[in-house]
mmCIF file of C-alpha atoms in Angstrom:
data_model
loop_
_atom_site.group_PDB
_atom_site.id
_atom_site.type_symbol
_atom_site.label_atom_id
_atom_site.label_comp_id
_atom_site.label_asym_id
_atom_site.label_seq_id
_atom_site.Cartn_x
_atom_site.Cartn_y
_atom_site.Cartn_z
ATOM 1 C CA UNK A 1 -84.495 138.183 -95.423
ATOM 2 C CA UNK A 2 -86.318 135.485 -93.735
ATOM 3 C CA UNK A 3 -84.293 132.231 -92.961
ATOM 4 C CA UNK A 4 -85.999 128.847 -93.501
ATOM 5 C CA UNK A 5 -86.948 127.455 -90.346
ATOM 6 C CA UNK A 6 -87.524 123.639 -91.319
ATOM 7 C CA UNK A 7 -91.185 122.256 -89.437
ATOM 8 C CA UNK A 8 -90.205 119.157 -87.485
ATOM 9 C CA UNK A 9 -93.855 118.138 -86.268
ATOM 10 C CA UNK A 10 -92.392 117.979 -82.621
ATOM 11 C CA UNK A 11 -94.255 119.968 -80.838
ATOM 12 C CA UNK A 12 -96.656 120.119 -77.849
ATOM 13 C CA UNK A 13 -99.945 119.955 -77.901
ATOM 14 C CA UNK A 14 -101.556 123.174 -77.289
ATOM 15 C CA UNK A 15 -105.452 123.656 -76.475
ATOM 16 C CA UNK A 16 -106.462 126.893 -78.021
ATOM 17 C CA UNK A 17 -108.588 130.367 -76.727
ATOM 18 C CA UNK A 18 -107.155 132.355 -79.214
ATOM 19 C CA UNK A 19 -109.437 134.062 -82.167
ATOM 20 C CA UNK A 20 -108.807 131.266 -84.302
ATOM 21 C CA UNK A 21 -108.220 129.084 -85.116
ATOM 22 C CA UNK A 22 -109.422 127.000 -82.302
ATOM 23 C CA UNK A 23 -110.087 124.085 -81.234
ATOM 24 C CA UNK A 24 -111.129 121.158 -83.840
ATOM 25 C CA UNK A 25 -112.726 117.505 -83.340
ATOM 26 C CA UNK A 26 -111.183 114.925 -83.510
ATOM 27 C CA UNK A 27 -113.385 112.736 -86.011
ATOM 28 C CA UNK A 28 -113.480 116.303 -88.296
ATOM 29 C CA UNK A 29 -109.823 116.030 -88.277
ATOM 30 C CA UNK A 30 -109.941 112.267 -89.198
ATOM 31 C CA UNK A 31 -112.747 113.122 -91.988
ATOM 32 C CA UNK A 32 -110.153 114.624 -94.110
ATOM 33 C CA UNK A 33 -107.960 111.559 -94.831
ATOM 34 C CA UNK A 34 -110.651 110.301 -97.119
ATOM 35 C CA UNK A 35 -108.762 108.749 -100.127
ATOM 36 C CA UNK A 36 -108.494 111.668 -103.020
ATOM 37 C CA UNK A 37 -111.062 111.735 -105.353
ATOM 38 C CA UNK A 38 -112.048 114.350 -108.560
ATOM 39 C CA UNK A 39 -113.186 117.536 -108.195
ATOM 40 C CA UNK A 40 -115.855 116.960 -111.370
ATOM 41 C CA UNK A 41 -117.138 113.488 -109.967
ATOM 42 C CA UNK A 42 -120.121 112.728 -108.939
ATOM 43 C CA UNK A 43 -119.437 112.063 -105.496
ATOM 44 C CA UNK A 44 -117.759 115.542 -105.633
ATOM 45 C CA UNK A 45 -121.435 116.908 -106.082
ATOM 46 C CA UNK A 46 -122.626 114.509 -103.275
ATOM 47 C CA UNK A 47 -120.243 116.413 -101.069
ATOM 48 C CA UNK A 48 -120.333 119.542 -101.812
ATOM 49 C CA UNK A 49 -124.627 120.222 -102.091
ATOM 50 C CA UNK A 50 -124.498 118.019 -98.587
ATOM 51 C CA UNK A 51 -122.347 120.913 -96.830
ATOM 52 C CA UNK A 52 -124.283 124.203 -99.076
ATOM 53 C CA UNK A 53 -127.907 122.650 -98.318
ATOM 54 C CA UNK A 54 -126.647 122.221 -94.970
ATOM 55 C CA UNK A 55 -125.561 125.527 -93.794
ATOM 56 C CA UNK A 56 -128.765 126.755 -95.257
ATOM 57 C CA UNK A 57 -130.635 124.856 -92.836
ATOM 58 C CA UNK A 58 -128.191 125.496 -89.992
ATOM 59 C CA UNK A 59 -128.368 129.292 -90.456
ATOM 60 C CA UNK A 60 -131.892 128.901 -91.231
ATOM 61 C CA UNK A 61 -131.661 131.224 -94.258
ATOM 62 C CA UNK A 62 -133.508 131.278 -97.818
ATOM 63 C CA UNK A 63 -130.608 132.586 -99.389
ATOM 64 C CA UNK A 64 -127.817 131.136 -101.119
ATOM 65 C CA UNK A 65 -124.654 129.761 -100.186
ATOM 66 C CA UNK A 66 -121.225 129.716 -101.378
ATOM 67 C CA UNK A 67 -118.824 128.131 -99.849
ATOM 68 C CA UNK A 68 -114.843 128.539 -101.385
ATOM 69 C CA UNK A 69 -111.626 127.539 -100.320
ATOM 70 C CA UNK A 70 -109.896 130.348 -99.106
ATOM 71 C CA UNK A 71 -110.358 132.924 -95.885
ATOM 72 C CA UNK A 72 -113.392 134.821 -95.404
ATOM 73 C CA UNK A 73 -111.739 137.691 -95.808
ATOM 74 C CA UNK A 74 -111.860 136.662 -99.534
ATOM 75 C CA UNK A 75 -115.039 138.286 -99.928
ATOM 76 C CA UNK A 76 -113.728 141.609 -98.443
ATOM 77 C CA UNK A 77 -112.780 142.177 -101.905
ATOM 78 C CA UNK A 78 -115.383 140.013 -103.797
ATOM 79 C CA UNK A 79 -118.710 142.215 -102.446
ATOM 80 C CA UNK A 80 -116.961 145.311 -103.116
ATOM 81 C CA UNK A 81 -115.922 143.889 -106.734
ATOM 82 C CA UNK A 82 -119.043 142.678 -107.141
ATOM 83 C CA UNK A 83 -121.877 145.257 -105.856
ATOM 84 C CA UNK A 84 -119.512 149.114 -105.560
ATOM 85 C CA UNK A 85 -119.212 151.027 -108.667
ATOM 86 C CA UNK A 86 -118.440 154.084 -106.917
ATOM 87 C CA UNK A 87 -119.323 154.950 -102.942
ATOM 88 C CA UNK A 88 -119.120 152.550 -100.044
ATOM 89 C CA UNK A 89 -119.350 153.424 -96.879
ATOM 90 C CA UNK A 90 -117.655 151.879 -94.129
ATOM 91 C CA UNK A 91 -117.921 152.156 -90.371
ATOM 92 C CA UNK A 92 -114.466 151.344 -88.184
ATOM 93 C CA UNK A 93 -114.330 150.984 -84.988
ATOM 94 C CA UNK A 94 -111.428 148.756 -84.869
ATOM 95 C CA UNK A 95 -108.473 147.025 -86.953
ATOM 96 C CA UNK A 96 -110.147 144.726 -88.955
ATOM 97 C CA UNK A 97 -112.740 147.119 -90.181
ATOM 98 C CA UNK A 98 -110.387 149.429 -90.858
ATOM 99 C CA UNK A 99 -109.213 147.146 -92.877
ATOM 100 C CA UNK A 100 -112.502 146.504 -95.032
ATOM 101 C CA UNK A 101 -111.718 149.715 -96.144
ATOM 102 C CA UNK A 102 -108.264 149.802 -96.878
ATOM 103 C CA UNK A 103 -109.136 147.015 -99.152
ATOM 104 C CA UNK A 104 -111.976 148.906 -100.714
ATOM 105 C CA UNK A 105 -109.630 151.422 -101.413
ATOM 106 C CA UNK A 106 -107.189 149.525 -103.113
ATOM 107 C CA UNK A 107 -109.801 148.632 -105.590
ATOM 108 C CA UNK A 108 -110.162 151.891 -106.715
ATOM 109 C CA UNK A 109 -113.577 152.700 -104.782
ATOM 110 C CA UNK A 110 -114.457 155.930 -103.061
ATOM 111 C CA UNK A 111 -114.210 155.091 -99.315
ATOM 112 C CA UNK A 112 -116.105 157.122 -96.448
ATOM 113 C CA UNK A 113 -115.053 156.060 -92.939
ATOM 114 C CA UNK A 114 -117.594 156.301 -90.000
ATOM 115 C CA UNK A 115 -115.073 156.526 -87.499
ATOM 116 C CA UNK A 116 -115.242 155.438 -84.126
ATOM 117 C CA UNK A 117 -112.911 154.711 -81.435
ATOM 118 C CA UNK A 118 -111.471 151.664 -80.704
ATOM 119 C CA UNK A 119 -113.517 150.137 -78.401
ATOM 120 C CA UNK A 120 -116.536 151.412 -79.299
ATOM 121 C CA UNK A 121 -119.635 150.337 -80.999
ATOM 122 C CA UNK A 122 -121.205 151.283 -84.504
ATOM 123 C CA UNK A 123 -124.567 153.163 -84.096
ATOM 124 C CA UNK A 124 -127.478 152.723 -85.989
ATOM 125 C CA UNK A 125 -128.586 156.074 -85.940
ATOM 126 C CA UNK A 126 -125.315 157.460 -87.134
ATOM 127 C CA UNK A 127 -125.703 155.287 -89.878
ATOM 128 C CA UNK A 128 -129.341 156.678 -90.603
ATOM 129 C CA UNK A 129 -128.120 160.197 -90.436
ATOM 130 C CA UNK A 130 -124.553 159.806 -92.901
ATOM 131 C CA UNK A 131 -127.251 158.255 -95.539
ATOM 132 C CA UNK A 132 -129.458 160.903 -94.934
ATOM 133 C CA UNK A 133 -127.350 163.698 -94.753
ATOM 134 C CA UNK A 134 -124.668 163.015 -97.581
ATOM 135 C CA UNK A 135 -125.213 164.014 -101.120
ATOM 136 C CA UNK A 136 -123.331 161.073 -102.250
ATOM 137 C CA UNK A 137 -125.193 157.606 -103.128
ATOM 138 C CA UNK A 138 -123.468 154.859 -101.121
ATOM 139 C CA UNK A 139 -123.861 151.158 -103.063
ATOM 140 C CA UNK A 140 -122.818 149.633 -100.213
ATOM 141 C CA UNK A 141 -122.823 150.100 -96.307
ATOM 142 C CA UNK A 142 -120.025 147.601 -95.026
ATOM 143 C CA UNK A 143 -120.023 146.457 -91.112
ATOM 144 C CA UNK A 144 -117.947 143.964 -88.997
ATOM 145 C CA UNK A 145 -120.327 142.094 -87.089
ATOM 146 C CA UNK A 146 -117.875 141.328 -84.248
ATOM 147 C CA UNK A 147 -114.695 143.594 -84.127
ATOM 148 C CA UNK A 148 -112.200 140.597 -82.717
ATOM 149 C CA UNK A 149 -109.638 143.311 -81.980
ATOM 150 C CA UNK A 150 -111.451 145.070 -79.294
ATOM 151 C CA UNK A 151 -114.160 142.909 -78.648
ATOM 152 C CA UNK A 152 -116.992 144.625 -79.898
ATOM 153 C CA UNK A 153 -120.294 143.189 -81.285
ATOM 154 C CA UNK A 154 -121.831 145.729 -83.294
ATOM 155 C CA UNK A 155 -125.495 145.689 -83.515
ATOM 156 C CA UNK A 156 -125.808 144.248 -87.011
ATOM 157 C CA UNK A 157 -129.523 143.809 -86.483
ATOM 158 C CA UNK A 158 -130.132 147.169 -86.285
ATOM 159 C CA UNK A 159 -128.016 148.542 -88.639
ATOM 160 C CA UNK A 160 -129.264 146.003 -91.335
ATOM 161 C CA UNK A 161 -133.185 147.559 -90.592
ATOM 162 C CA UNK A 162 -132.077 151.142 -91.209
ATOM 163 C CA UNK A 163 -130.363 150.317 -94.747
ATOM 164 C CA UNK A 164 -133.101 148.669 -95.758
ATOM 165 C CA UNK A 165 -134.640 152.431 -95.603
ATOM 166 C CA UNK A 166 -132.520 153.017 -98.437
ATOM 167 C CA UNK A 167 -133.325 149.799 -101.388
ATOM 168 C CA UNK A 168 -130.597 151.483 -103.400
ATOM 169 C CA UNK A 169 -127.939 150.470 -100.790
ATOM 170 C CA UNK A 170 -126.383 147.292 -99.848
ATOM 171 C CA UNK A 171 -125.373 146.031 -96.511
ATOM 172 C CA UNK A 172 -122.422 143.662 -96.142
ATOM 173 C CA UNK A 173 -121.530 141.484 -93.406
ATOM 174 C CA UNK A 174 -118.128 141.093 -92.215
ATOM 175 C CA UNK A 175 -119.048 138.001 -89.746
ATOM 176 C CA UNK A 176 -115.773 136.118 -89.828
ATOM 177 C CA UNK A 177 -115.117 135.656 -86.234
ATOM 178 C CA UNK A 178 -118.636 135.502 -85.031
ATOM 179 C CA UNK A 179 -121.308 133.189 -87.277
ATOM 180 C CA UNK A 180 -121.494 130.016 -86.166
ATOM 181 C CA UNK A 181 -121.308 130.761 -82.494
ATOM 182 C CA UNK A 182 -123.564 134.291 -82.323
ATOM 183 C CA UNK A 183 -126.949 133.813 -84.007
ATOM 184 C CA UNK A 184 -128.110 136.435 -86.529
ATOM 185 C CA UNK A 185 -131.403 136.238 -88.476
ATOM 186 C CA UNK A 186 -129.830 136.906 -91.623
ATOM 187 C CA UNK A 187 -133.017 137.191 -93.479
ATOM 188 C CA UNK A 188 -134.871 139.173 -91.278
ATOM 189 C CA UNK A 189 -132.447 142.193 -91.084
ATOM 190 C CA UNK A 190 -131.615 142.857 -94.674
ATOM 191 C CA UNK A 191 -128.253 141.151 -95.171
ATOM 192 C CA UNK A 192 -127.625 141.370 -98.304
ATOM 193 C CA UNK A 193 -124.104 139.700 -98.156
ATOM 194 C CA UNK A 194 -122.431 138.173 -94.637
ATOM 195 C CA UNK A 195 -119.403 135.777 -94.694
ATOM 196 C CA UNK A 196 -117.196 134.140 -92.528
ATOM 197 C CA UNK A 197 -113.935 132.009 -92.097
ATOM 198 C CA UNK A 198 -114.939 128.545 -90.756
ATOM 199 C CA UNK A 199 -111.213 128.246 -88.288
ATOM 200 C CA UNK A 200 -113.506 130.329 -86.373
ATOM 201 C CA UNK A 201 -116.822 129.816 -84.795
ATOM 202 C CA UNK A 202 -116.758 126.728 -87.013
ATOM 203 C CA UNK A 203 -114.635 125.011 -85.144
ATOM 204 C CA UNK A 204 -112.990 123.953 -88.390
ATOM 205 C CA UNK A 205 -109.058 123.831 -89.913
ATOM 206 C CA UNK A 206 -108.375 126.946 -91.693
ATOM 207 C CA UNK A 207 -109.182 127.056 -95.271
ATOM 208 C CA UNK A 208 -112.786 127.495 -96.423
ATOM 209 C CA UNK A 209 -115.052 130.721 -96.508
ATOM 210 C CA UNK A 210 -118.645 130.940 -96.405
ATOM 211 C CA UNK A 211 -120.446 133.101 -97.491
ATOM 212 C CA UNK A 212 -124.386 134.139 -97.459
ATOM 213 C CA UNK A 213 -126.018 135.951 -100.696
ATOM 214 C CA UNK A 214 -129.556 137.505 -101.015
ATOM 215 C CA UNK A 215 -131.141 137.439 -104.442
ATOM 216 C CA UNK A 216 -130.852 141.175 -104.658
ATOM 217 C CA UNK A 217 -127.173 141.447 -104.004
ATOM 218 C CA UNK A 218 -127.103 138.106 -107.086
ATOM 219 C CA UNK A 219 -129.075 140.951 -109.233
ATOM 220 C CA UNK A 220 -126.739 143.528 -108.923
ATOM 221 C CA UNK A 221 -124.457 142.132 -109.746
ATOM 222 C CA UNK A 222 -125.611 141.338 -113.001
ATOM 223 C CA UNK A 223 -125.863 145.037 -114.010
ATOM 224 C CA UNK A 224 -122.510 145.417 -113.340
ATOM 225 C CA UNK A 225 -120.058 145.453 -116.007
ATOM 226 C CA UNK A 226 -117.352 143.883 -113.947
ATOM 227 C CA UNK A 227 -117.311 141.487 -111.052
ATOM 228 C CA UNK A 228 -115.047 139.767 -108.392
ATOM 229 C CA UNK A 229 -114.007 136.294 -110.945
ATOM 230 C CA UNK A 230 -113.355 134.260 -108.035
ATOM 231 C CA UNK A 231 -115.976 135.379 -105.425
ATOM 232 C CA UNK A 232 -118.307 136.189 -108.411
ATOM 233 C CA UNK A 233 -122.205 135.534 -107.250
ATOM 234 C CA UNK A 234 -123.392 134.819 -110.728
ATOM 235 C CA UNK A 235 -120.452 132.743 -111.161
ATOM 236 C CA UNK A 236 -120.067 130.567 -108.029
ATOM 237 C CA UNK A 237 -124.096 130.624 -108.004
ATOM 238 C CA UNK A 238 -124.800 129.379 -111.476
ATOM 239 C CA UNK A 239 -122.365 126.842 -111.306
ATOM 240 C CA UNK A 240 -123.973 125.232 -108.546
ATOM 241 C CA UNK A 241 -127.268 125.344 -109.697
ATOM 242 C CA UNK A 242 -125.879 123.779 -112.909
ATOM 243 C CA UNK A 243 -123.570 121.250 -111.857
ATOM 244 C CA UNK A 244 -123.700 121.154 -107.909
ATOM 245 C CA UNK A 245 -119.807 122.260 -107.456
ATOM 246 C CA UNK A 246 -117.455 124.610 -107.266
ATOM 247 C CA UNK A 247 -116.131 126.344 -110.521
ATOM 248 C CA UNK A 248 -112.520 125.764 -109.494
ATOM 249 C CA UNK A 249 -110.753 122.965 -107.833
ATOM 250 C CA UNK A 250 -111.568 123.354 -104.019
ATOM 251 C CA UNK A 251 -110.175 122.006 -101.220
ATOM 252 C CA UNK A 252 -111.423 118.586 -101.162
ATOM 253 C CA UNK A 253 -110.154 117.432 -97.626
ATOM 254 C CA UNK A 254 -111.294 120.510 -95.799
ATOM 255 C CA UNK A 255 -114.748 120.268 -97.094
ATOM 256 C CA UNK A 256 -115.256 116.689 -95.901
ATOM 257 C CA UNK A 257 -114.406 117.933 -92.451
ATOM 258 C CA UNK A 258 -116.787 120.649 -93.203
ATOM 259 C CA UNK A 259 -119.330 117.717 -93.459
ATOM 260 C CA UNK A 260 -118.568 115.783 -90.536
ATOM 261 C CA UNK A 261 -118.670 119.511 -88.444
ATOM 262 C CA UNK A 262 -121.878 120.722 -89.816
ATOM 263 C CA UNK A 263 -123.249 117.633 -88.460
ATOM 264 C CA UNK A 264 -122.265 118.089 -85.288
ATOM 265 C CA UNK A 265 -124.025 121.459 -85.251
ATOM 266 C CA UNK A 266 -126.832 120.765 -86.796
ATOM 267 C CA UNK A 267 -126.996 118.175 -84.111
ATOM 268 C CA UNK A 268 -126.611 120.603 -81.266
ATOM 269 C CA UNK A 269 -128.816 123.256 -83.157
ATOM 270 C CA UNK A 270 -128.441 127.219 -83.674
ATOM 271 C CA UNK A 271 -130.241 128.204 -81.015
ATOM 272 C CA UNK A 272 -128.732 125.816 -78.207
ATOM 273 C CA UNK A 273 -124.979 126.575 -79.625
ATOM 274 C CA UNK A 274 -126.014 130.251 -79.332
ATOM 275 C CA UNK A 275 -126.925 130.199 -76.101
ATOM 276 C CA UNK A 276 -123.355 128.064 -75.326
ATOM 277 C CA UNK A 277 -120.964 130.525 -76.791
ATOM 278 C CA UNK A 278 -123.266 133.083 -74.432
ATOM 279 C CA UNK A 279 -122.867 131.195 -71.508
ATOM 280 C CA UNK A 280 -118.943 131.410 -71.778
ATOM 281 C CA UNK A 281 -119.385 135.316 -72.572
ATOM 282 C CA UNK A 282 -121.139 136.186 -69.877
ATOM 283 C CA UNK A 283 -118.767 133.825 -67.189
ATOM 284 C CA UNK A 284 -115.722 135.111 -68.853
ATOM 285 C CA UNK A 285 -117.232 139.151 -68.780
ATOM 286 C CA UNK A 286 -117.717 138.229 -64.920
ATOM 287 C CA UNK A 287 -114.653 137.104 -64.514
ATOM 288 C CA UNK A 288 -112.764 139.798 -66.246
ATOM 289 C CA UNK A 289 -114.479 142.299 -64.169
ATOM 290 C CA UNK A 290 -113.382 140.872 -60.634
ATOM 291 C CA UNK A 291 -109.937 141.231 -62.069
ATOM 292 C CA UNK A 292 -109.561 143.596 -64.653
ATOM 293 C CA UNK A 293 -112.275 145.412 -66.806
ATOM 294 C CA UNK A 294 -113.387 144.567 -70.253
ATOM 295 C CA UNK A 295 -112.135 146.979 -73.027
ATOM 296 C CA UNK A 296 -115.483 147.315 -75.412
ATOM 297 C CA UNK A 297 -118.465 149.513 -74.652
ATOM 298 C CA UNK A 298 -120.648 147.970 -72.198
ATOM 299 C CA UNK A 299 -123.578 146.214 -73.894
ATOM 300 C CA UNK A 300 -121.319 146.082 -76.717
ATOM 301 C CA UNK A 301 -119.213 142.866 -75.821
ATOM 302 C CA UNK A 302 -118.621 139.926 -78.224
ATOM 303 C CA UNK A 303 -120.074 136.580 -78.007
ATOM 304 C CA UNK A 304 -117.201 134.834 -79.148
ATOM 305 C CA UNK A 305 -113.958 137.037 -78.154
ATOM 306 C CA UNK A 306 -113.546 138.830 -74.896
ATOM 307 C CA UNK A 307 -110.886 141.730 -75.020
ATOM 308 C CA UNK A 308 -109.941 142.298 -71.532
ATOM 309 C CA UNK A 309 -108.492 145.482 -70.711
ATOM 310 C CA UNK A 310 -104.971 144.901 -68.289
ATOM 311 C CA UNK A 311 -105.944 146.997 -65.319
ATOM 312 C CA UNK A 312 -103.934 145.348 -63.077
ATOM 313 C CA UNK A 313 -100.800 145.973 -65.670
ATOM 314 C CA UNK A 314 -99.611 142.679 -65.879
ATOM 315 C CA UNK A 315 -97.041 141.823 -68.261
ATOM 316 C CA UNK A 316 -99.261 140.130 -70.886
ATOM 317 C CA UNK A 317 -96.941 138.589 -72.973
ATOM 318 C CA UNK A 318 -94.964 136.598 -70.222
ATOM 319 C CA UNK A 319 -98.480 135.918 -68.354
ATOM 320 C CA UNK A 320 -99.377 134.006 -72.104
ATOM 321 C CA UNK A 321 -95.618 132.384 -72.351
ATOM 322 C CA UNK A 322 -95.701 131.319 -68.537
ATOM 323 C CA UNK A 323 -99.810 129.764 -69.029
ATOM 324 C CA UNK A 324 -98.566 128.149 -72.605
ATOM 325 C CA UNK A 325 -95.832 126.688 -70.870
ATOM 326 C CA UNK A 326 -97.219 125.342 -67.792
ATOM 327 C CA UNK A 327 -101.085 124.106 -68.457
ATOM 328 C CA UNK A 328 -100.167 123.681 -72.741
ATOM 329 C CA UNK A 329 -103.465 126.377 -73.207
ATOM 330 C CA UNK A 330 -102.907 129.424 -75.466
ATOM 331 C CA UNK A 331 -104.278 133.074 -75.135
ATOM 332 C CA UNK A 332 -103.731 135.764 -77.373
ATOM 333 C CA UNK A 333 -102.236 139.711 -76.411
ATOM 334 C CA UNK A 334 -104.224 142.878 -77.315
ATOM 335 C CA UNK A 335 -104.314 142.969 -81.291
ATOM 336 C CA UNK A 336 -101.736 145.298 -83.002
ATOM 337 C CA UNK A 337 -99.491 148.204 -81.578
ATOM 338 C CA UNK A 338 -102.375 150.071 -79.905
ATOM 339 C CA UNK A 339 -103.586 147.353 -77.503
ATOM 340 C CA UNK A 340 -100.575 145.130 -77.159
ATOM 341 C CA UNK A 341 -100.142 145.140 -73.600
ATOM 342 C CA UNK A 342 -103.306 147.668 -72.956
ATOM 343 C CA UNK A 343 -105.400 143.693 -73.272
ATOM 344 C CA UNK A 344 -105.493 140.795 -74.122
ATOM 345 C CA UNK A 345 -108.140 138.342 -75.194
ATOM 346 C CA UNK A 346 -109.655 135.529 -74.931
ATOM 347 C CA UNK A 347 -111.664 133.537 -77.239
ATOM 348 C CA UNK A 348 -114.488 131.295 -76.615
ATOM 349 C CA UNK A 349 -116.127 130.038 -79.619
ATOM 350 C CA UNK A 350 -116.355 126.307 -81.329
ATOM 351 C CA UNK A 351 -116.262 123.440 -79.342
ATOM 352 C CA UNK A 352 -115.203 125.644 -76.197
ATOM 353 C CA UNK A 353 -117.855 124.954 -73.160
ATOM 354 C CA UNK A 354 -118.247 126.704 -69.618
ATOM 355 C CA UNK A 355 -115.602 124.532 -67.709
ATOM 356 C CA UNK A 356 -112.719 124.262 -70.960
ATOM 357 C CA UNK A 357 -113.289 128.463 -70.208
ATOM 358 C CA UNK A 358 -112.843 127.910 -66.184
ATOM 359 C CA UNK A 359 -109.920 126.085 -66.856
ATOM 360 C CA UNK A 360 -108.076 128.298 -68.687
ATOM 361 C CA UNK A 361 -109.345 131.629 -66.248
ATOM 362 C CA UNK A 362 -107.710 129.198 -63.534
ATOM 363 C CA UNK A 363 -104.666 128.770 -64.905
ATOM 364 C CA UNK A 364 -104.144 132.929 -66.107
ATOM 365 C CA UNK A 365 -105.402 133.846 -62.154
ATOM 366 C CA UNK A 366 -102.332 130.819 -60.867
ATOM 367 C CA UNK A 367 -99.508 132.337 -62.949
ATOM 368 C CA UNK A 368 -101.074 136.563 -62.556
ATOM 369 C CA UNK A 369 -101.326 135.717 -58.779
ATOM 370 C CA UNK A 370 -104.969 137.270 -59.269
#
């Protein structure tokens, strides 16, 4: 049984490249110690259609927003509850959409893997051809937009424009480590659902999920005879549009640092924080490639997370004990028992910027001896 190890709020300062959470303003951080106020007041509503009206604009998307308190992963099981009645079909190419469908399954829904590798990417065209050639009708096509355990970015684009061949079908997002910091026109590409957790990309604490609904996913739901009560679309939806809130006591705090942060990047802009978190991609691709080799597919590669595969056989975990210890910055080891000490990754999303990267790749290449 685990013993109770009592918090004592002594402890170093750590900047973080992990993937998430990461690093976090200072003024957000301040913005949640606000005085409390009710959930049902009206400066609740002031709050809360500020931060919905302005994702919209920062994603640049017509559809609507929801935004709970919770993890994104929340709506793993809210678009299945809401839009599967029977077939989903699910791509994995690495741990966490593997997981998609291990939580499908668990709600009872018939669950067809696409398998790939780890390290590997999701093809369109292999999409295109398990619709076409299976005599099963899928409700929903379910893809991770940027596989944080191996560092893959799957072409989400793509794959969006060859479900919308099929109007019957829905495609789902799983975006959690990636929007915010890797641009997608959600619109565009037939994305019916995409969500995310905002510790991420956000460059916000832990504890709200956002998540993007098209009007056709919001209609089928309604012919469904059960739904997701939480993550329900016609429930978290109505409510707004009726009262401008959330129908269940949120987390106040976080969403006023949601606030202050959405500023901030509506300040910077989509397109000019896109092209940051590529900047760091492509310096810390280059880098990993005079010393090591990157573990995804080429052309593949995240914009937020690189996995770097351990060519050189270093011994990750003390490289990441010895760098925490010395320079106070945090990496993270290869995700799970199949990459462990295979990689390890770095993560470069938020507030990150080209020299906080250098700085870190400095201090791994003083205590490797690269």
């Amino acid at each position: 049984m685990t013993e109770k190890r009592e918090y004592t709020g002594d402890y170093p300062d750590k900047t973080l490249y992990i993937p998430g959470p990461t690093e976090v303003r200072e003024d957000v951080i301040e913005a949640m110690c606000e005085p409390m106020f009710g959930h049902r007041m009206d400066r609740m509503t002031d709050l809360y259609t500020t931060i919905v009206e302005d994702t919209k604009e920062f994603l640049g998307t017509d559809n609507e927003v929801v935004i709970l308190t919770g993890s994104g992963t929340e709506f793993w099981e809210a678009s299945t509850l809401n839009l599967v009645d029977e077939n989903i079909l699910v791509p994995t190419c690495g741990s966490f959409s593997e997981r998609h469908a291990n939580v499908a399954e668990r709600l009872g829904k018939n669950v067809d893997r696409l398998e790939y590798d780890w390290g590997q990417a999701i093809k369109p065209e292999d999409i295109r051809e398990e619709l076409e050639a299976s005599d099963k009708h899928y409700d929903v096509v379910a893809t991770v937009m940027n596989e944080s355990s191996t560092g893959v970015r799957n072409p989400i684009e793509e794959i969006g424009d060859v479900v919308a061949e099929y109007p019957d079908t829905y495609f789902v997002v799983d975006a959690v480590s990636s929007l915010g910091g890797d641009y997608v026109d959600i619109d565009e590409h037939n994305i019916d659902v995409i969500f995310a957790s905002t510790q991420k990309a956000f460059a916000m604490p832990p504890g709200l999920a956002v998540c993007v609904v098209s009007d056709d996913a919001y209609e089928r739901e309604l012919e469904k005879d059960s739904a997701s009560w939480y993550g329900g679309f016609q429930r978290t939806i109505d409510y707004y549009e009726r009262k401008g809130q959330t129908h269940s006591t949120p987390a106040i705090p976080i969403m006023l640092a949601y606030r202050k942060q959405m500023k901030h990047m509506l300040s910077e802009g989509h397109d000019a924080r896109d092209e940051r978190h590529r900047e760091m991609a492509e310096y810390t691709r280059e880098w990993a490639r005079d010393h090591f080799d990157m573990f995804p597919e080429a052309g593949y590669e995240s914009q937020t997370v690189s996995c770097i595969e351990n060519t050189q056989d270093i011994d990750v975990a003390a490289t990441i004990e010895a760098v925490s210890e010395e320079y106070d910055f945090v990496f993270s080891n290869g995700y799970g028992s199949q990459l462990g000490e295979q990689t390890f990754r770095i993560g470069h999303m938020g507030e990150h910027d080209l020299e906080s990267i250098k700085e870190l790749t400095d201090a791994i290449e003083d205590v490797a001896g690269l």
